[in-house]
Coordinates of C-alpha atoms and ligand atoms in Angstrom, one line a residue:
X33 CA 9.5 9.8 -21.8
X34 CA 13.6 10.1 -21.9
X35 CA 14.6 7.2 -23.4
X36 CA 18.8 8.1 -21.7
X37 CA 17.0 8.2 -18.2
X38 CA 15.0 4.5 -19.1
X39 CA 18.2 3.5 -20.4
X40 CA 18.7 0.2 -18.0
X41 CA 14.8 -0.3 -17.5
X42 CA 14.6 -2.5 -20.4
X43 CA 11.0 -3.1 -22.4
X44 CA 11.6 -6.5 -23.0
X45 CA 8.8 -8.2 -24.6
X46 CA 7.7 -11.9 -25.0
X47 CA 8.9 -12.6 -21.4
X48 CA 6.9 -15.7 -19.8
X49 CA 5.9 -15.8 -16.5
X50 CA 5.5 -18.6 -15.1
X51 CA 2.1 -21.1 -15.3
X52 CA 1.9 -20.2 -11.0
X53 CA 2.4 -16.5 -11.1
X54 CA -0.6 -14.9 -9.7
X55 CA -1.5 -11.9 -11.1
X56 CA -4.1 -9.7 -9.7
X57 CA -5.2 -6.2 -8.9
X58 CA -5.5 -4.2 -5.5
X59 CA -7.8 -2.0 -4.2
X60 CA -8.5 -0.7 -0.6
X61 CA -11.7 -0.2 1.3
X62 CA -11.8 3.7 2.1
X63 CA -10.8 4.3 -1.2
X64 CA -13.7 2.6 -3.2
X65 CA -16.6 1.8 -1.1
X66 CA -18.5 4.6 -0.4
X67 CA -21.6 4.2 1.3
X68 CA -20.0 5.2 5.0
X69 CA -22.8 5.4 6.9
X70 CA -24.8 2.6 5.5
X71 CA -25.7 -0.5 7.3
X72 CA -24.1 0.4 10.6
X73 CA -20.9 1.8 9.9
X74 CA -19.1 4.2 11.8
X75 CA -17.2 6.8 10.7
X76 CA -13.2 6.1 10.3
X77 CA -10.2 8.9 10.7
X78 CA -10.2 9.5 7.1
X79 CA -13.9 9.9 7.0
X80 CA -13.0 12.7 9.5
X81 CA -9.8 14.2 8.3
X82 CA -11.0 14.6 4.6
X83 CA -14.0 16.8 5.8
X84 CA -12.4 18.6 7.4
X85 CA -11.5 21.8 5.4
X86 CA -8.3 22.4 3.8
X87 CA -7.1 18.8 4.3
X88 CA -8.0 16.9 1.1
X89 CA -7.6 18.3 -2.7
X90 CA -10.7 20.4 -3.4
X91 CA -12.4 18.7 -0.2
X92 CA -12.8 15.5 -2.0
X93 CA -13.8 12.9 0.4
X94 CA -14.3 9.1 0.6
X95 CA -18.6 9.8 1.4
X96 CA -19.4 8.0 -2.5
X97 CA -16.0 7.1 -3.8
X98 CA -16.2 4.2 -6.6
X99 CA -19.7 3.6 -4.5
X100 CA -18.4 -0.2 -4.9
X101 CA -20.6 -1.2 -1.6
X102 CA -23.8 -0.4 -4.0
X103 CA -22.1 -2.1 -7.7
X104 CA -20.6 -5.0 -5.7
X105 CA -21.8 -7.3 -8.5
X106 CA -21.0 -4.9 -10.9
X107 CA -17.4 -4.8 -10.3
X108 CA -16.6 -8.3 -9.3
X109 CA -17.5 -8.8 -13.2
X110 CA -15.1 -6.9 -14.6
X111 CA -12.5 -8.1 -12.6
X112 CA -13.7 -11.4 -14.3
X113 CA -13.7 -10.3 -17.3
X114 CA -10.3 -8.7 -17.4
X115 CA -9.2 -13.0 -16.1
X116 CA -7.9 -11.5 -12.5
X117 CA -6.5 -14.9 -10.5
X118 CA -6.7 -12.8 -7.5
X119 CA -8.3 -9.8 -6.1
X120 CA -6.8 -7.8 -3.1
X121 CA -8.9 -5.8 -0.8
X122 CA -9.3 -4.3 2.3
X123 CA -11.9 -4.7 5.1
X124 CA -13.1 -1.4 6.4
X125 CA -12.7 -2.3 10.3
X126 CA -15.4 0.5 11.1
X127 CA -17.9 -1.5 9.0
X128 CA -17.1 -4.4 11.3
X129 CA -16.5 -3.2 14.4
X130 CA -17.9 0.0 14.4
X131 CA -16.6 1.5 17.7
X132 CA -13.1 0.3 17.3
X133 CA -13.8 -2.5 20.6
X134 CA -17.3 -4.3 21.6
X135 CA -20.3 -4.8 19.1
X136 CA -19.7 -6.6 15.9
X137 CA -21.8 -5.4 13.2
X138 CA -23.1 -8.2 11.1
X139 CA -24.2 -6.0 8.0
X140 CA -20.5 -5.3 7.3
X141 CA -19.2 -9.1 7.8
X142 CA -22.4 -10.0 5.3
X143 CA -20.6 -7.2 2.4
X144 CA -17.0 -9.1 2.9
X145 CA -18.9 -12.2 2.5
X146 CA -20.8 -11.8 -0.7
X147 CA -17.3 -10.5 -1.9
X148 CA -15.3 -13.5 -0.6
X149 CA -17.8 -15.7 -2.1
X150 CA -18.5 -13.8 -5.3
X151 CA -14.5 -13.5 -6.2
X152 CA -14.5 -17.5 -5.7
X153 CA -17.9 -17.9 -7.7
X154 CA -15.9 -16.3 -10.5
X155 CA -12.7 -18.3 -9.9
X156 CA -10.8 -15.4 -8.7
X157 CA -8.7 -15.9 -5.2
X158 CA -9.3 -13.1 -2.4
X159 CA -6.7 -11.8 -0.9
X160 CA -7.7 -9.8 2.3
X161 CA -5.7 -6.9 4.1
X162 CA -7.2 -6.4 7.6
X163 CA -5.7 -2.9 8.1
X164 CA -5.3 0.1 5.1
X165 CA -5.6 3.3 7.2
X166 CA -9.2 3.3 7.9
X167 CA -8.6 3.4 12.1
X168 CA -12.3 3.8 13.6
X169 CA -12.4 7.1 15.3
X170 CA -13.4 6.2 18.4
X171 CA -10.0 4.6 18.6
X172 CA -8.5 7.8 17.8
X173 CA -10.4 9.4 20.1
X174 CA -8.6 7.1 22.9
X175 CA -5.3 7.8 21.6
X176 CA -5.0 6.3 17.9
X177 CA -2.2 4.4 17.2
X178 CA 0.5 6.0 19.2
X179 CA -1.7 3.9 21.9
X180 CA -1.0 0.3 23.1
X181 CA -4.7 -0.4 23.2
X182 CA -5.3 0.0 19.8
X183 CA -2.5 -3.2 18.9
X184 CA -4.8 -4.8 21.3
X185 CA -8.0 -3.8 19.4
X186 CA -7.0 -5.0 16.1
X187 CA -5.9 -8.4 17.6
X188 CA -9.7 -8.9 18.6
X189 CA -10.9 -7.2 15.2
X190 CA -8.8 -9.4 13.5
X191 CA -10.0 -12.4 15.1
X192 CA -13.9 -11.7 14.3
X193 CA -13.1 -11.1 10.8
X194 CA -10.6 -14.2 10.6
X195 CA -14.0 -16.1 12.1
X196 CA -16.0 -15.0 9.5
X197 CA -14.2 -15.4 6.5
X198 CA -11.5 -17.6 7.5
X199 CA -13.2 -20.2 5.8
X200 CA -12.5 -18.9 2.5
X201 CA -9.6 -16.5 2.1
X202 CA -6.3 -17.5 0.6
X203 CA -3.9 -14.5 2.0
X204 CA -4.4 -12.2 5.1
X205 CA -2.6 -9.5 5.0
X206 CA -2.3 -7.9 8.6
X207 CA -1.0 -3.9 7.5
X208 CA -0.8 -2.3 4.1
X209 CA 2.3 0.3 4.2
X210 CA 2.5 0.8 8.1
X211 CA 5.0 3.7 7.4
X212 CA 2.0 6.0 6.0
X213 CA -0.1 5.5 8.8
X214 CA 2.6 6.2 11.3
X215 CA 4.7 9.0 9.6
X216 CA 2.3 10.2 7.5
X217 CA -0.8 10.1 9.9
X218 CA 1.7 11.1 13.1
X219 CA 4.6 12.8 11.9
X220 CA 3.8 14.9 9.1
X221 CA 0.1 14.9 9.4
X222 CA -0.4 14.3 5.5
X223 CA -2.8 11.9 6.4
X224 CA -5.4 11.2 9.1
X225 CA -5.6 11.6 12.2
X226 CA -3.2 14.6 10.8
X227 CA -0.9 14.7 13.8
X228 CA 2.1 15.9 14.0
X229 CA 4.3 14.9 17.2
X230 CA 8.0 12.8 16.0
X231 CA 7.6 10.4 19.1
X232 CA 3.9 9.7 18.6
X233 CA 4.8 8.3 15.0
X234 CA 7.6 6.2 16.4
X235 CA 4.9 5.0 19.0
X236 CA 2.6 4.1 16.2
X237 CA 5.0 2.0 14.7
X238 CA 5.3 0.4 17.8
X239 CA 1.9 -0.4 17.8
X240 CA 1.9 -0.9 14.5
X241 CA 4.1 -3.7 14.3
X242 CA 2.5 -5.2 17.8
X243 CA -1.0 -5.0 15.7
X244 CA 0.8 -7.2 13.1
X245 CA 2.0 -9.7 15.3
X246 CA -0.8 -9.7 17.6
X247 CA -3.1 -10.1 14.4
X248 CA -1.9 -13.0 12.9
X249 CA -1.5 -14.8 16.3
X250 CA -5.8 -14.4 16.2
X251 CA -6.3 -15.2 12.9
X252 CA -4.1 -18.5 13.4
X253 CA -6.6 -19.6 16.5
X254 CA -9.2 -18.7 14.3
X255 CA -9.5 -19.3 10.8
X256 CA -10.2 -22.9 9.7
X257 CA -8.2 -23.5 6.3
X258 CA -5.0 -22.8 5.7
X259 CA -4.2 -19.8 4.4
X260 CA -0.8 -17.4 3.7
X261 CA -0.2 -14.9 6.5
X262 CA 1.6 -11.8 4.7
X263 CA 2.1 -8.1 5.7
X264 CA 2.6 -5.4 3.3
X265 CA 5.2 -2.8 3.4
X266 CA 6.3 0.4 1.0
X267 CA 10.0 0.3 0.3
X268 CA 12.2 3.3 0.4
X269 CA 14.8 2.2 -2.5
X270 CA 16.9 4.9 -2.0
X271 CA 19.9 6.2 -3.7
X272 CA 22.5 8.8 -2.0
X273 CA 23.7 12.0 -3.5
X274 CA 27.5 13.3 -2.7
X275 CA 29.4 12.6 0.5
X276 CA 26.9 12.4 2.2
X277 CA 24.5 10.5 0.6
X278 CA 25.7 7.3 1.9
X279 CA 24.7 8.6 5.4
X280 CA 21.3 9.8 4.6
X281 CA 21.0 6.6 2.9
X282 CA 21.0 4.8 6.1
X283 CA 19.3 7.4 8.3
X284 CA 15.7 6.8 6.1
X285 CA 16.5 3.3 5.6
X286 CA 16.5 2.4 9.6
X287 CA 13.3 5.1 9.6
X288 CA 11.5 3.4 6.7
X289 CA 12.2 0.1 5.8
X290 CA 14.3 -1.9 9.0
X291 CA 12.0 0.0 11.4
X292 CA 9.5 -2.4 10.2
X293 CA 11.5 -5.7 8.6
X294 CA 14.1 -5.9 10.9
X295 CA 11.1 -6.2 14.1
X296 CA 8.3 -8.3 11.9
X297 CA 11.4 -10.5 10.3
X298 CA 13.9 -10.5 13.2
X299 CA 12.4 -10.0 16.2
X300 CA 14.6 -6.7 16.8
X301 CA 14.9 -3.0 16.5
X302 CA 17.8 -1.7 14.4
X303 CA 20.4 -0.5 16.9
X304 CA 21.1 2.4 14.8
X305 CA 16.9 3.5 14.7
X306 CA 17.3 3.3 18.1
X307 CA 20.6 5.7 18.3
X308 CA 19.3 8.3 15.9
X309 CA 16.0 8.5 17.3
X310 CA 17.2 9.1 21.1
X311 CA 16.3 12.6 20.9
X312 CA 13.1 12.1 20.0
X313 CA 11.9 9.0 22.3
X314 CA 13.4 6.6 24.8
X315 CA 11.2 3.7 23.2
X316 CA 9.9 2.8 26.5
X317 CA 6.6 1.5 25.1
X318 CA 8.8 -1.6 23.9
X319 CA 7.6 -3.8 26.8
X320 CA 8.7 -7.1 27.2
X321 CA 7.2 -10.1 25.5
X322 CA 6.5 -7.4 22.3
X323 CA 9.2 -8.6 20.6
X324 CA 8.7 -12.1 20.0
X325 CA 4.7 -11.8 19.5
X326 CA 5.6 -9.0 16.7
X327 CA 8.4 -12.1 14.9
X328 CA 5.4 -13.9 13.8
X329 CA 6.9 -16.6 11.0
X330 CA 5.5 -15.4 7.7
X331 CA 4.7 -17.2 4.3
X332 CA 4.7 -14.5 1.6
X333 CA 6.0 -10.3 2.5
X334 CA 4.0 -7.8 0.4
X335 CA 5.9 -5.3 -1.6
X336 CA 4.8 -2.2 -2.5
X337 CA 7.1 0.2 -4.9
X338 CA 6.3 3.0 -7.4
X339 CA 9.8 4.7 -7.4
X340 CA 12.7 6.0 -5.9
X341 CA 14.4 8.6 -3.7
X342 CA 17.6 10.1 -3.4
X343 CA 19.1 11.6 -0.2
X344 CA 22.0 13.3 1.4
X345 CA 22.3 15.4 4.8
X346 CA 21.2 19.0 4.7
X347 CA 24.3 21.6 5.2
X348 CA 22.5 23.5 7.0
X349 CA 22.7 27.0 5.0
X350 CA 21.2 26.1 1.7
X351 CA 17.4 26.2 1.5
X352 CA 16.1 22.5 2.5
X353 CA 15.1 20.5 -0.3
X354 CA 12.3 18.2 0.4
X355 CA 11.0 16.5 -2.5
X356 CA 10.2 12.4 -1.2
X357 CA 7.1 13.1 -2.7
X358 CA 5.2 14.7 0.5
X359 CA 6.6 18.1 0.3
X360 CA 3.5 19.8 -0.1
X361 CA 2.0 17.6 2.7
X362 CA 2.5 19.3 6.2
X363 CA 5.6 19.1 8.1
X364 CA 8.1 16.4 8.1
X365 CA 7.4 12.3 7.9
X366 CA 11.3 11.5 9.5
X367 CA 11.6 11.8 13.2
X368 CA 15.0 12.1 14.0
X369 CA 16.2 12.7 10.7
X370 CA 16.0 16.6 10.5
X371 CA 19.2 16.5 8.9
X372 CA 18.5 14.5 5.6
X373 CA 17.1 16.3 2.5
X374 CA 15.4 14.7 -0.1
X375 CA 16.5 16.0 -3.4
X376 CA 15.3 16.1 -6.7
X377 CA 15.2 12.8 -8.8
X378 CA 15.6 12.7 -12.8
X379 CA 12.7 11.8 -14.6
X380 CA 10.4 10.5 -16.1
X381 CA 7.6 11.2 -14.0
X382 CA 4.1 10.3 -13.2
X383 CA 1.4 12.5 -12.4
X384 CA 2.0 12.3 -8.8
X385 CA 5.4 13.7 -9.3
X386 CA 7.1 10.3 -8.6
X387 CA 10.3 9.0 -10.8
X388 CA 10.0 6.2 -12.8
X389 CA 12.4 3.8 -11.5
X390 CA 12.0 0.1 -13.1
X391 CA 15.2 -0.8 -12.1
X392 CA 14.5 -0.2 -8.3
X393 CA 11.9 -2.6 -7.9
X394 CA 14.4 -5.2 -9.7
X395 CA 16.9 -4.0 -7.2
X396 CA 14.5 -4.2 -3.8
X397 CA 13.4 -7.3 -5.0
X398 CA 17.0 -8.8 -5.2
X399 CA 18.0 -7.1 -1.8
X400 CA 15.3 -8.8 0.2
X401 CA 15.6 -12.2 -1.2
X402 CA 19.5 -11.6 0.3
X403 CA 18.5 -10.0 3.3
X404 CA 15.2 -12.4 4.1
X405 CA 16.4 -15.9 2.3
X406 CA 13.5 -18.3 1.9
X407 CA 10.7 -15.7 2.2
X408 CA 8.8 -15.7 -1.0
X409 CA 7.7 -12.1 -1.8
X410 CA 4.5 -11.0 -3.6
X411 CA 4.3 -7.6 -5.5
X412 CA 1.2 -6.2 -3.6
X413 CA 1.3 -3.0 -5.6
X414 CA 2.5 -1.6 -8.2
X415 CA 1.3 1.1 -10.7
X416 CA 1.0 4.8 -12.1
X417 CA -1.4 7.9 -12.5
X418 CA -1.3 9.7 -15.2
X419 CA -3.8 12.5 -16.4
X420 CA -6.2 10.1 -18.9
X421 CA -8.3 11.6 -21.6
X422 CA -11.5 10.5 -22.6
X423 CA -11.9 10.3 -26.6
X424 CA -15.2 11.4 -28.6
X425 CA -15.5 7.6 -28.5
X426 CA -15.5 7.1 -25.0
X427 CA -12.3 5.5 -24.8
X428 CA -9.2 5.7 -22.9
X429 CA -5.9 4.8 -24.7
X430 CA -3.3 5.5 -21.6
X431 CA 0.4 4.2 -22.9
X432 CA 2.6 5.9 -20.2
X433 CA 0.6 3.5 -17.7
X434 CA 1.0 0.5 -20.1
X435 CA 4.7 1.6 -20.3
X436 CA 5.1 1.8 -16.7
X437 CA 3.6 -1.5 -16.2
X438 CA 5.7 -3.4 -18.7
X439 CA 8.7 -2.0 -17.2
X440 CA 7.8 -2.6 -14.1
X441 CA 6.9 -6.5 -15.2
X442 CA 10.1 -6.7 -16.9
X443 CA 12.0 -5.7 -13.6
X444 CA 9.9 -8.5 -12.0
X445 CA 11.1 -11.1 -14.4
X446 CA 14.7 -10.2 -14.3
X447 CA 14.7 -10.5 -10.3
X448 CA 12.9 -13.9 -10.8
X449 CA 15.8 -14.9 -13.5
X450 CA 18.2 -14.5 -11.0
X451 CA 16.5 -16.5 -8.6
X452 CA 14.1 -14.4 -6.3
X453 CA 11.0 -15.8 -5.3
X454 CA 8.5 -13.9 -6.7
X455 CA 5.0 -15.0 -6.5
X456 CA 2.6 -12.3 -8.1
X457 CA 1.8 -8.8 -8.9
X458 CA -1.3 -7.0 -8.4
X459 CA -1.5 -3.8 -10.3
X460 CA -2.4 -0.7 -8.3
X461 CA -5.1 -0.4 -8.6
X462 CA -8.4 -1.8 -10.1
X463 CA -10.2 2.1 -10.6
X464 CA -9.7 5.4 -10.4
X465 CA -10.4 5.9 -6.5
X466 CA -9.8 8.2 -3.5
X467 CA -6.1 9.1 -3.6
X468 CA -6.2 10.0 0.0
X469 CA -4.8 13.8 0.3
X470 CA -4.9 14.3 -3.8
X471 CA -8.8 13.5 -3.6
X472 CA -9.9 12.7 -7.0
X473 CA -7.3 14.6 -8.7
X474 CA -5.1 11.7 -9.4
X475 CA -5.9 8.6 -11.5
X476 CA -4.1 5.1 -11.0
X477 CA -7.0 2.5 -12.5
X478 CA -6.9 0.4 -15.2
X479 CA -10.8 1.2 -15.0
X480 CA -12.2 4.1 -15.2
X481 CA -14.5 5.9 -13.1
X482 CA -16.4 8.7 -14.3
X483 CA -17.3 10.6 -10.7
X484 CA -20.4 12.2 -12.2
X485 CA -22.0 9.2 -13.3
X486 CA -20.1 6.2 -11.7
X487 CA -19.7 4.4 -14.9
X488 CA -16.5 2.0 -15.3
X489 CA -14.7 1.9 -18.7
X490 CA -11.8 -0.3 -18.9
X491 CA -8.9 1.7 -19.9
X492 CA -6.5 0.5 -22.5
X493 CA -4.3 -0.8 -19.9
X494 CA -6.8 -2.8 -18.1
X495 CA -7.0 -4.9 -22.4
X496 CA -3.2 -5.3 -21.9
X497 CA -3.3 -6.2 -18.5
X498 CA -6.2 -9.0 -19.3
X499 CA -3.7 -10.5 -22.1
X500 CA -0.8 -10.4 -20.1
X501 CA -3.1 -12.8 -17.6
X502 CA -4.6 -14.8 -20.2
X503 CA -0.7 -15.0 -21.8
X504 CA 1.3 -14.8 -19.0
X505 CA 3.8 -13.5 -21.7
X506 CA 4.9 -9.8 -21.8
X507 CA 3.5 -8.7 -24.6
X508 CA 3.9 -5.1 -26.8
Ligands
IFM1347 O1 -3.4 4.8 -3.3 C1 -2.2 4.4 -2.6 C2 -2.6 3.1 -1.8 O2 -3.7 3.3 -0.9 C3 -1.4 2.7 -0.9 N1 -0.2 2.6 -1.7 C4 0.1 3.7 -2.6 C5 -1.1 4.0 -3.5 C6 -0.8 5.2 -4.4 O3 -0.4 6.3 -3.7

């Protein structure tokens, strides 16, 4: 790595976190499980987007993944034996409600409950996220998210979950990163349903951020502890290039960030989302009443950050520059913002192409304890892939992603020294999985996964990650 372009992410060793800090690791439900047409489930938009040809990296799909529905045990003892205080995962709402609306499938209620039960057997705390991108088809088939009725559908599939294991889980997470699954699964059509109309992906966040608040009203009437209610966003930290840049800046930051804080948080829509998306949609789906139901009061915001972007608006003459990271996805994830280019960031890079940034996460952190006072915020991902070898010995010493993750920890303390409310940080992710459009071409675990034989090696990050919990110092 360039050690000028690193110069104010500092790898500051023997930090202490303190005796509370959770730290944990993330997975979600598509991109693990496997097994998608055992026990009753139905398949999901991604099951359907990623066979269908020419959509996913070398026509991977999500049919065996990690197969973690068949090595539940398995798994939950390695994240014991790396010390995890906390696991985050997603339920797969086509394993519980199969049709999107009616019948609840008890088979897929029974898997979430051996996995609730075996994370607490093992003294680990589950954290659940109701929602990441797995949509039921059927619900697609009616209209997707773009769709008032699906808001409405997750409210009821969040309540039969909440009723099941609302007993026993410590955070619910409504949404992870709401801005893929409308931009991405809308706009550009980089992910499923792979659709690309500008107003249907402001419509999905609409319903997006309805399904949110509409979700953790049913879990409240539902569940009988009392748990954290949390949603989990992916920041655009972005930083503006030339004249310009200051303009671009705000254009993608009403698109990406305040289209979803500022409703969840405030209770409103940016003024200027509103403005520079007039063109594209009047926003009439905003009925009344939608609003305050979406304003839910919160106890923890999920962050998730990788790296940064930089922006300025497009002259016009030049060929666009489009590197955010999805230029080799489709069309364009930014309704509205036609005008803004995305250009080229320094590096270092990870093997997705992405920056590395530490000092942005330091940054969003301090900017949303300013913007949302009193709202304590939990790292809900964080983490890099990077091409790992195997040795002769079967091992896989991968120091970029230890780097990366000290970095990023160090950023996490500094925002905490200055006073931010930081609770956790779960690395992304647990294993190698399903990195939705890249397929299997792109590794982020800390475990391995060989996809021939479905073993799991812990990498050399998952050792450092398990001394870093056991410590809760930053080690070397
Ligand atoms: O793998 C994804 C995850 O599903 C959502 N957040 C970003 C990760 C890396 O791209």
């Amino acid at each position: 790595m360039n050690p000028d372009v690193l110069r104010n992410d500092y790898r500051d060793t023997g930090l202490m976190f303190g005796p509370d800090f959770v730290f944990g690791s993330a997975t979600a439900s598509y991109q693990i499980e496997g097994a998608v047409a055992a026990d009753g489930r139905r398949p999901s938009i991604w099951d359907t987007y990623s066979h269908t040809p020419g959509k996913v990296w070398n026509g991977d799909t999500g049919d065996v993944a990690c197969d973690h529905y068949n090595r539940l045990d398995e798994d939950l003892d390695i994240m014991a034996s790396l010390g995890l205080d906390s696991y985050r995962f997603s339920v797969a709402w086509p394993r519980i409600v199969p049709e999107g609306t009616g019948a609840v499938n008890q088979p897929g209620i029974d898997f979430y409950s051996r996995l609730v039960d075996g994370l607490l057997e093992r003294g680990i705390t589950p954290v659940a996220t109701l929602y990441h991108w797995d949509l039921p088809q059927t619900l697609e088939d009616a209209g997707g998210w773009p769709a008032r009725a699906t808001a409405e559908a997750f409210a009821d599939y969040a309540a039969v979950v909440g009723r099941a294991l609302g007993d026993r889980v410590a955070t619910w997470t409504t949404l992870n990163e709401p801005w893929c699954s409308a931009y991405l699964g809308y706009g550009s059509g980089a992910h499923a349903p792979g659709r690309t109309d500008g107003a249907d992906a402001l419509a999905a966040v609409h319903h997006l951020n309805l399904a949110h608040g509409l979700g953790v009203q049913a879990l409240r009437s539902v569940v009988t502890n009392e748990p954290d209610y949390s949603v989990t966003l992916n920041f655009h930290v972005l930083r503006g290039e030339g004249e310009t840049g200051p303009a671009a800046m705000q254009k993608i930051d009403a698109l990406a960030n305040r289209a979803f804080t500022h409703p969840i948080l405030k209770g409103e829509y940016p003024a200027d989302l509103i403005a520079q998306t007039a063109e594209v949609t009047d926003w009439a789906f905003v009925r009344p009443g939608d609003l305050e139901a979406i304003n839910q009061p919160l106890d923890v915001l999920g962050v998730n950050y990788y790296s940064t972007a930089r922006v300025r608006l497009w002259d016009g003459v030049s060929p666009r520059q489009n590197s955010d990271g999805h230029k080799d996805m489709g069309g364009s994830p930014w309704p509205g913002a036609s005008d803004v280019e995305f250009v080229p960031q320094p590096g270092p890079y990870t093997d997705m192409g992405w920056n590395i940034e530490p000092a942005g996460l330091d940054e969003l952190l301090g900017a949303l304890h300013e913007e949302f006072p009193g709202l304590p915020l939990m790292i809900t991902e964080n983490g890099a892939a990077f091409a790992d070898t195997v040795t002769d010995a079967g091992d896989i010493h991968d120091p970029d992603r230890i780097d990366y993750l000290h970095r990023h920890l160090a950023a996490v303390h500094r925002a905490i020294a200055r006073g931010v409310d930081v609770r956790g940080y779960f690395v992304w992710s647990l294993f190698d999985n399903f990195e939705w459009g890249y397929g299997y071409s792109k590794r982020f675990g800390i475990v391995r996964v060989d996809y021939d034989t479905l073993q799991r090696t812990p990498k050399d990050s998952a050792g450092w990650f398990a001394e870093l919990v056991a410590s809760h110092r930053l080690h070397a």
